mmCIF file with all atom_site columns, C-alpha atoms in Angstrom:
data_model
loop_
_atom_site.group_PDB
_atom_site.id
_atom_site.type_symbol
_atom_site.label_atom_id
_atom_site.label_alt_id
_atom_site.label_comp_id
_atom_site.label_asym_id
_atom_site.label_entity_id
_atom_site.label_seq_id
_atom_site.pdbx_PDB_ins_code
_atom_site.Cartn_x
_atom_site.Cartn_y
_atom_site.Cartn_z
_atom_site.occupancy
_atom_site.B_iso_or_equiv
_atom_site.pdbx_formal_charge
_atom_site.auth_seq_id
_atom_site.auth_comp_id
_atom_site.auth_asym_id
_atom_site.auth_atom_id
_atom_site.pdbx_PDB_model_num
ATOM 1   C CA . UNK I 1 1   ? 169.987 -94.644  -131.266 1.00 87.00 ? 120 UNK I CA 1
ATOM 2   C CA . UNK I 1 2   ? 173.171 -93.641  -133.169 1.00 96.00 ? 121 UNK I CA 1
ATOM 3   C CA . UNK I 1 3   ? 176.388 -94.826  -134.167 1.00 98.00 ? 122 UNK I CA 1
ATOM 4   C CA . UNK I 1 4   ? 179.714 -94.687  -132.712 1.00 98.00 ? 123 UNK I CA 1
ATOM 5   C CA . UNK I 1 5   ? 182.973 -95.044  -134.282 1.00 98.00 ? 124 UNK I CA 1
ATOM 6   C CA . UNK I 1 6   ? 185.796 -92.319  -134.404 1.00 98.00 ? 125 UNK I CA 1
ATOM 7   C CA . UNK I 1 7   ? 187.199 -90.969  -137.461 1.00 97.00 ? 126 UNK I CA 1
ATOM 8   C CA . UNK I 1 8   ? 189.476 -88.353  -138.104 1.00 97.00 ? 127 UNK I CA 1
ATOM 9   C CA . UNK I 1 9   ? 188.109 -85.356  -140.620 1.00 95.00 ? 128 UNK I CA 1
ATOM 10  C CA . UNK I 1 10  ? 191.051 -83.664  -142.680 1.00 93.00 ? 129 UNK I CA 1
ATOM 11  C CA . UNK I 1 11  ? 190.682 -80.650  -140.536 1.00 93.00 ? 130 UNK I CA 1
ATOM 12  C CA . UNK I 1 12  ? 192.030 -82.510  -137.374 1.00 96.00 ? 131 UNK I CA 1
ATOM 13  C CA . UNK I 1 13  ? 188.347 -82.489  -136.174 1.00 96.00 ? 132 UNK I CA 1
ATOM 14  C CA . UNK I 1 14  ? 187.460 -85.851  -134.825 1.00 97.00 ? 133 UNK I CA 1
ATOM 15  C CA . UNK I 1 15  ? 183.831 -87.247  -135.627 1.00 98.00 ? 134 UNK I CA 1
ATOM 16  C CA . UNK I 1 16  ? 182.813 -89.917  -132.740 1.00 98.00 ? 135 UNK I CA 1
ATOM 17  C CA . UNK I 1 17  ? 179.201 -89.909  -132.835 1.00 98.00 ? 136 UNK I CA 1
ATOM 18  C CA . UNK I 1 18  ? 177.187 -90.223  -135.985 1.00 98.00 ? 137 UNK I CA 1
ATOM 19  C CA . UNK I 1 19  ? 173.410 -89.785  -135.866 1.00 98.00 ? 138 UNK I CA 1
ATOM 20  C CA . UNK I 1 20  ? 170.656 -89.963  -138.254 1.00 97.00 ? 139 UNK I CA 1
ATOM 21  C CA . UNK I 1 21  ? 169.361 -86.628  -140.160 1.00 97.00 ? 140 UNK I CA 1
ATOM 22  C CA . UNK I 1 22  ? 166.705 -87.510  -141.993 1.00 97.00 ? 141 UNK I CA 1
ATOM 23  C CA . UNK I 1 23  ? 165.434 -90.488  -143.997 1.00 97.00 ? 142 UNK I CA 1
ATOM 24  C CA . UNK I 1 24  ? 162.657 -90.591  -146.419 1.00 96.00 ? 143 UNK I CA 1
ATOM 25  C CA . UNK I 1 25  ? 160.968 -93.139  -148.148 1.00 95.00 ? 144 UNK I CA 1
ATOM 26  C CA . UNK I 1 26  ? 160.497 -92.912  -152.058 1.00 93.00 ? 145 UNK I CA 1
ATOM 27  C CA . UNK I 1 27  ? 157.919 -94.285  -153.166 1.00 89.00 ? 146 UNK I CA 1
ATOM 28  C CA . UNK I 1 28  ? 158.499 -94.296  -157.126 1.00 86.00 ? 147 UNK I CA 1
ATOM 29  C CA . UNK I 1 29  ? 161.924 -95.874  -156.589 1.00 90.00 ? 148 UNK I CA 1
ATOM 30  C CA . UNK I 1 30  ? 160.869 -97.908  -154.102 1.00 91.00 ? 149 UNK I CA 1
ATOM 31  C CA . UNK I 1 31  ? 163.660 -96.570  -152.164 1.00 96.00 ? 150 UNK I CA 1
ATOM 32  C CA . UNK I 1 32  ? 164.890 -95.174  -148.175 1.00 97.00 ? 151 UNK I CA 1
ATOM 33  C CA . UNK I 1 33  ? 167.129 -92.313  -148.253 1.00 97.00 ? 152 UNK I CA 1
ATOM 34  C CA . UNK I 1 34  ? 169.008 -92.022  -145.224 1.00 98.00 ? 153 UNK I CA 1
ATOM 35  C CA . UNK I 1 35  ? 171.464 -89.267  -144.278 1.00 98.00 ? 154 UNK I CA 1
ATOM 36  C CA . UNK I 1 36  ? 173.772 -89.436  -141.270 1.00 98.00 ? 155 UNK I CA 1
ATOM 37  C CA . UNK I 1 37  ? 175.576 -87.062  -140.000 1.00 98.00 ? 156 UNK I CA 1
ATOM 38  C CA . UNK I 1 38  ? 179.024 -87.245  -138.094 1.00 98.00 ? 157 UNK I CA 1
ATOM 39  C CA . UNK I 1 39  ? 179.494 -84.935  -134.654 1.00 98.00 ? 158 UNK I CA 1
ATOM 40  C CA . UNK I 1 40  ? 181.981 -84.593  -132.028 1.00 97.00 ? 159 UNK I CA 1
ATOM 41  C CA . UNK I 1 41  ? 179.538 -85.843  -129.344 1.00 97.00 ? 160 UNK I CA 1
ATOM 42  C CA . UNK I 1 42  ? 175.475 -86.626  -128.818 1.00 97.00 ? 161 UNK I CA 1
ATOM 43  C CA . UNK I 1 43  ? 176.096 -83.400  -126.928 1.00 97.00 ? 162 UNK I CA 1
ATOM 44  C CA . UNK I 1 44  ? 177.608 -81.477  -129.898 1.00 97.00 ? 163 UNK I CA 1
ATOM 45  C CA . UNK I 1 45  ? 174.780 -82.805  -131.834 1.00 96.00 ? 164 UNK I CA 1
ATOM 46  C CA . UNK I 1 46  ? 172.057 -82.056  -129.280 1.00 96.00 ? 165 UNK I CA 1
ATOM 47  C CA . UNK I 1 47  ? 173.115 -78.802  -128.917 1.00 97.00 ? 166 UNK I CA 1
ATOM 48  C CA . UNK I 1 48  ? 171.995 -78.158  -133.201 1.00 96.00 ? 167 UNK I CA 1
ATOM 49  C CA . UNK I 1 49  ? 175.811 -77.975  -134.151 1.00 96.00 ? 168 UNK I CA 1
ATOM 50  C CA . UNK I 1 50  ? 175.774 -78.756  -137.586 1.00 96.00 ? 169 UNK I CA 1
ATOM 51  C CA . UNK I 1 51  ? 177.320 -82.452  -138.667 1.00 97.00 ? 170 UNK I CA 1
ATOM 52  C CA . UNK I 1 52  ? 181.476 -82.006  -139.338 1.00 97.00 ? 171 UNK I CA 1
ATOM 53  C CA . UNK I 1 53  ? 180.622 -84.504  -142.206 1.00 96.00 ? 172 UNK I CA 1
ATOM 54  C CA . UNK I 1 54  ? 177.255 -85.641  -144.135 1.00 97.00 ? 173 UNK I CA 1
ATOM 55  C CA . UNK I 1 55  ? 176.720 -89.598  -145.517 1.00 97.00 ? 174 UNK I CA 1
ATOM 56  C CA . UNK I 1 56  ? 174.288 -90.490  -147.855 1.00 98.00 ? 175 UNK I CA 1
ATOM 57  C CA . UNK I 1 57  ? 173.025 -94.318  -147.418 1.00 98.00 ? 176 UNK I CA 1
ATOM 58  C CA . UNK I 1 58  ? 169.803 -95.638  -150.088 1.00 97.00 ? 177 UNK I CA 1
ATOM 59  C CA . UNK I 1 59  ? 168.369 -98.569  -149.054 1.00 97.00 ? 178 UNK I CA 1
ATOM 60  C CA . UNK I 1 60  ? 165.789 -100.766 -150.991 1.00 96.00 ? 179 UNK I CA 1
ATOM 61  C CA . UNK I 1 61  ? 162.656 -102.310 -148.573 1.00 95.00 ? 180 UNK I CA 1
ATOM 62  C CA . UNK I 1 62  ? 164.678 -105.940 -148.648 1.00 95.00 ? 181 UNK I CA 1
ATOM 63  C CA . UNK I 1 63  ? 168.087 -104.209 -146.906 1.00 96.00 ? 182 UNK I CA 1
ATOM 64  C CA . UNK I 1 64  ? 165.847 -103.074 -144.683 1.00 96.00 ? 183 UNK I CA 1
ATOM 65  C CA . UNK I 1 65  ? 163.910 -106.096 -144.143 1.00 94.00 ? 184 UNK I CA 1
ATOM 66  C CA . UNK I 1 66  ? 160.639 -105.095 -144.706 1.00 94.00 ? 185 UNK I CA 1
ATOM 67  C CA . UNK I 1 67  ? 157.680 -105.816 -147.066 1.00 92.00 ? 186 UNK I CA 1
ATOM 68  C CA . UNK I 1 68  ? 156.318 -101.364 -147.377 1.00 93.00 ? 187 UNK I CA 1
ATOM 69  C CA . UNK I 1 69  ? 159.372 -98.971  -147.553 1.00 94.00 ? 188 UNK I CA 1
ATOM 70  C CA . UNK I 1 70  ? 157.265 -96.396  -146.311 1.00 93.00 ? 189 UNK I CA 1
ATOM 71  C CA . UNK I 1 71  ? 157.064 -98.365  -142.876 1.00 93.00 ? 190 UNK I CA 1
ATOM 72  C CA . UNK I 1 72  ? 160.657 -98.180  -142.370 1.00 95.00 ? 191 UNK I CA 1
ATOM 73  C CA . UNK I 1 73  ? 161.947 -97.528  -138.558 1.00 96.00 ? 192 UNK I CA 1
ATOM 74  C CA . UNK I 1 74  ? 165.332 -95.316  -137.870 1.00 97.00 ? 193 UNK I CA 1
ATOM 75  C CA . UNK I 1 75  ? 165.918 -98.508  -136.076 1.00 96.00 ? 194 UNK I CA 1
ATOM 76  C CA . UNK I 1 76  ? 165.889 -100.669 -139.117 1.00 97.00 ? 195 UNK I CA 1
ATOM 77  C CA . UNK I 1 77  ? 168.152 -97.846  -141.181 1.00 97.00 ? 196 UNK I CA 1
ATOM 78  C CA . UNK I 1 78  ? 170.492 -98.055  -138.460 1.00 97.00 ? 197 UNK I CA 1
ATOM 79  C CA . UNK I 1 79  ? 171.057 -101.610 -138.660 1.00 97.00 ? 198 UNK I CA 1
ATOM 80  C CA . UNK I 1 80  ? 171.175 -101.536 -142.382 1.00 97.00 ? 199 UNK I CA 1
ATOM 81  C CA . UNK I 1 81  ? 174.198 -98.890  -142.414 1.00 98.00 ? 200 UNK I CA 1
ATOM 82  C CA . UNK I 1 82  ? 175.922 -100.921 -140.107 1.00 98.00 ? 201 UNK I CA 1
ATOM 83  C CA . UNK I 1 83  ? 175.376 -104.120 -141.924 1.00 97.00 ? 202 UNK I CA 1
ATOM 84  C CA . UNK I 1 84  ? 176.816 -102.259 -144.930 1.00 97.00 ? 203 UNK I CA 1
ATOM 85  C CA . UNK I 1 85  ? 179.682 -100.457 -143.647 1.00 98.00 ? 204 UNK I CA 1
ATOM 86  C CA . UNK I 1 86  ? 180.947 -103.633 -141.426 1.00 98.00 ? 205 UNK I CA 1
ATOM 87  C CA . UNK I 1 87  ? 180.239 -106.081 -144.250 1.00 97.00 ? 206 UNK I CA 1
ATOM 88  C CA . UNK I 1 88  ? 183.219 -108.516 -145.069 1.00 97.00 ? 207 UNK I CA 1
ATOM 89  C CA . UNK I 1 89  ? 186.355 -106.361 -146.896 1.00 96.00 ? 208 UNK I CA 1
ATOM 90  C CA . UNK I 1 90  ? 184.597 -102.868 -146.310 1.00 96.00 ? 209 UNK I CA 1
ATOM 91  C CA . UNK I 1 91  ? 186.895 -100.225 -146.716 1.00 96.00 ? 210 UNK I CA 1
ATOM 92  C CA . UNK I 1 92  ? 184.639 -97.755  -145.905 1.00 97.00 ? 211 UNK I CA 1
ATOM 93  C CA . UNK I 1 93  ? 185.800 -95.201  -143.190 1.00 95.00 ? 212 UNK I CA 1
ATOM 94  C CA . UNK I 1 94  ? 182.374 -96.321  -140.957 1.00 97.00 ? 213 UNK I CA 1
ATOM 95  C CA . UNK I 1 95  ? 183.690 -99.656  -141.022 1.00 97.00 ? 214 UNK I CA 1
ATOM 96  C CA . UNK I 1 96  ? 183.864 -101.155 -136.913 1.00 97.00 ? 215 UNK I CA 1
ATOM 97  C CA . UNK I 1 97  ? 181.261 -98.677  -136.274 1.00 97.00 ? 216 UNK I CA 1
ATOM 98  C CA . UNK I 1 98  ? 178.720 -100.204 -133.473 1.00 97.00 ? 217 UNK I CA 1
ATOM 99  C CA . UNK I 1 99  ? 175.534 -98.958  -132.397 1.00 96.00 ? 218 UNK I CA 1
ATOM 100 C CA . UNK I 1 100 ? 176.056 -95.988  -129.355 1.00 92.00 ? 219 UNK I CA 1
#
């Protein structure tokens, strides 16, 4: 699973396909730290280009609608980063983003 929306880096590049990096559960905070990163294509991506741009998402165990943070699926991070950056008046750049 990954995201797709198209957005337009200041270098001209265009990032279309935005995949998880890594995400990590943090135990003390009781936090997920997700990063995602944005690529030309799955195929860019695939291939072990690096990401044209990096996002950093930090979800608590409710956002991600579960009871153990440390149980958290990609699935469940994905749906939490689009629920955030489509929420009502986003502005953020992700915003229309839908799941690829």
């Amino acid at each position: 699973m990954a995201l797709s929306k198209s957005v337009t880096m200041s270098t001209g590049a265009v990032a279309a396909y935005w995949s998880l990096i890594s995400m990590q559960a943090v135990i003390g905070s009781g936090t997920c730290n997700a990063y995602l990163g944005g690529y030309v294509s799955s195929a860019v991506q695939a291939a072990g280009s690096a990401p044209l741009q990096t996002r950093f998402f930090a979800f608590t165990a409710a956002d991600l609608g579960v009871s153990d943070i440390t149980v958290a699926t990609q699935a469940e991070v994905y749906a939490a980063i689009l629920a955030k950056v489509n929420a009502s008046g986003s502005t953020d750049l992700l915003n229309g983003a839908v799941s690829a």
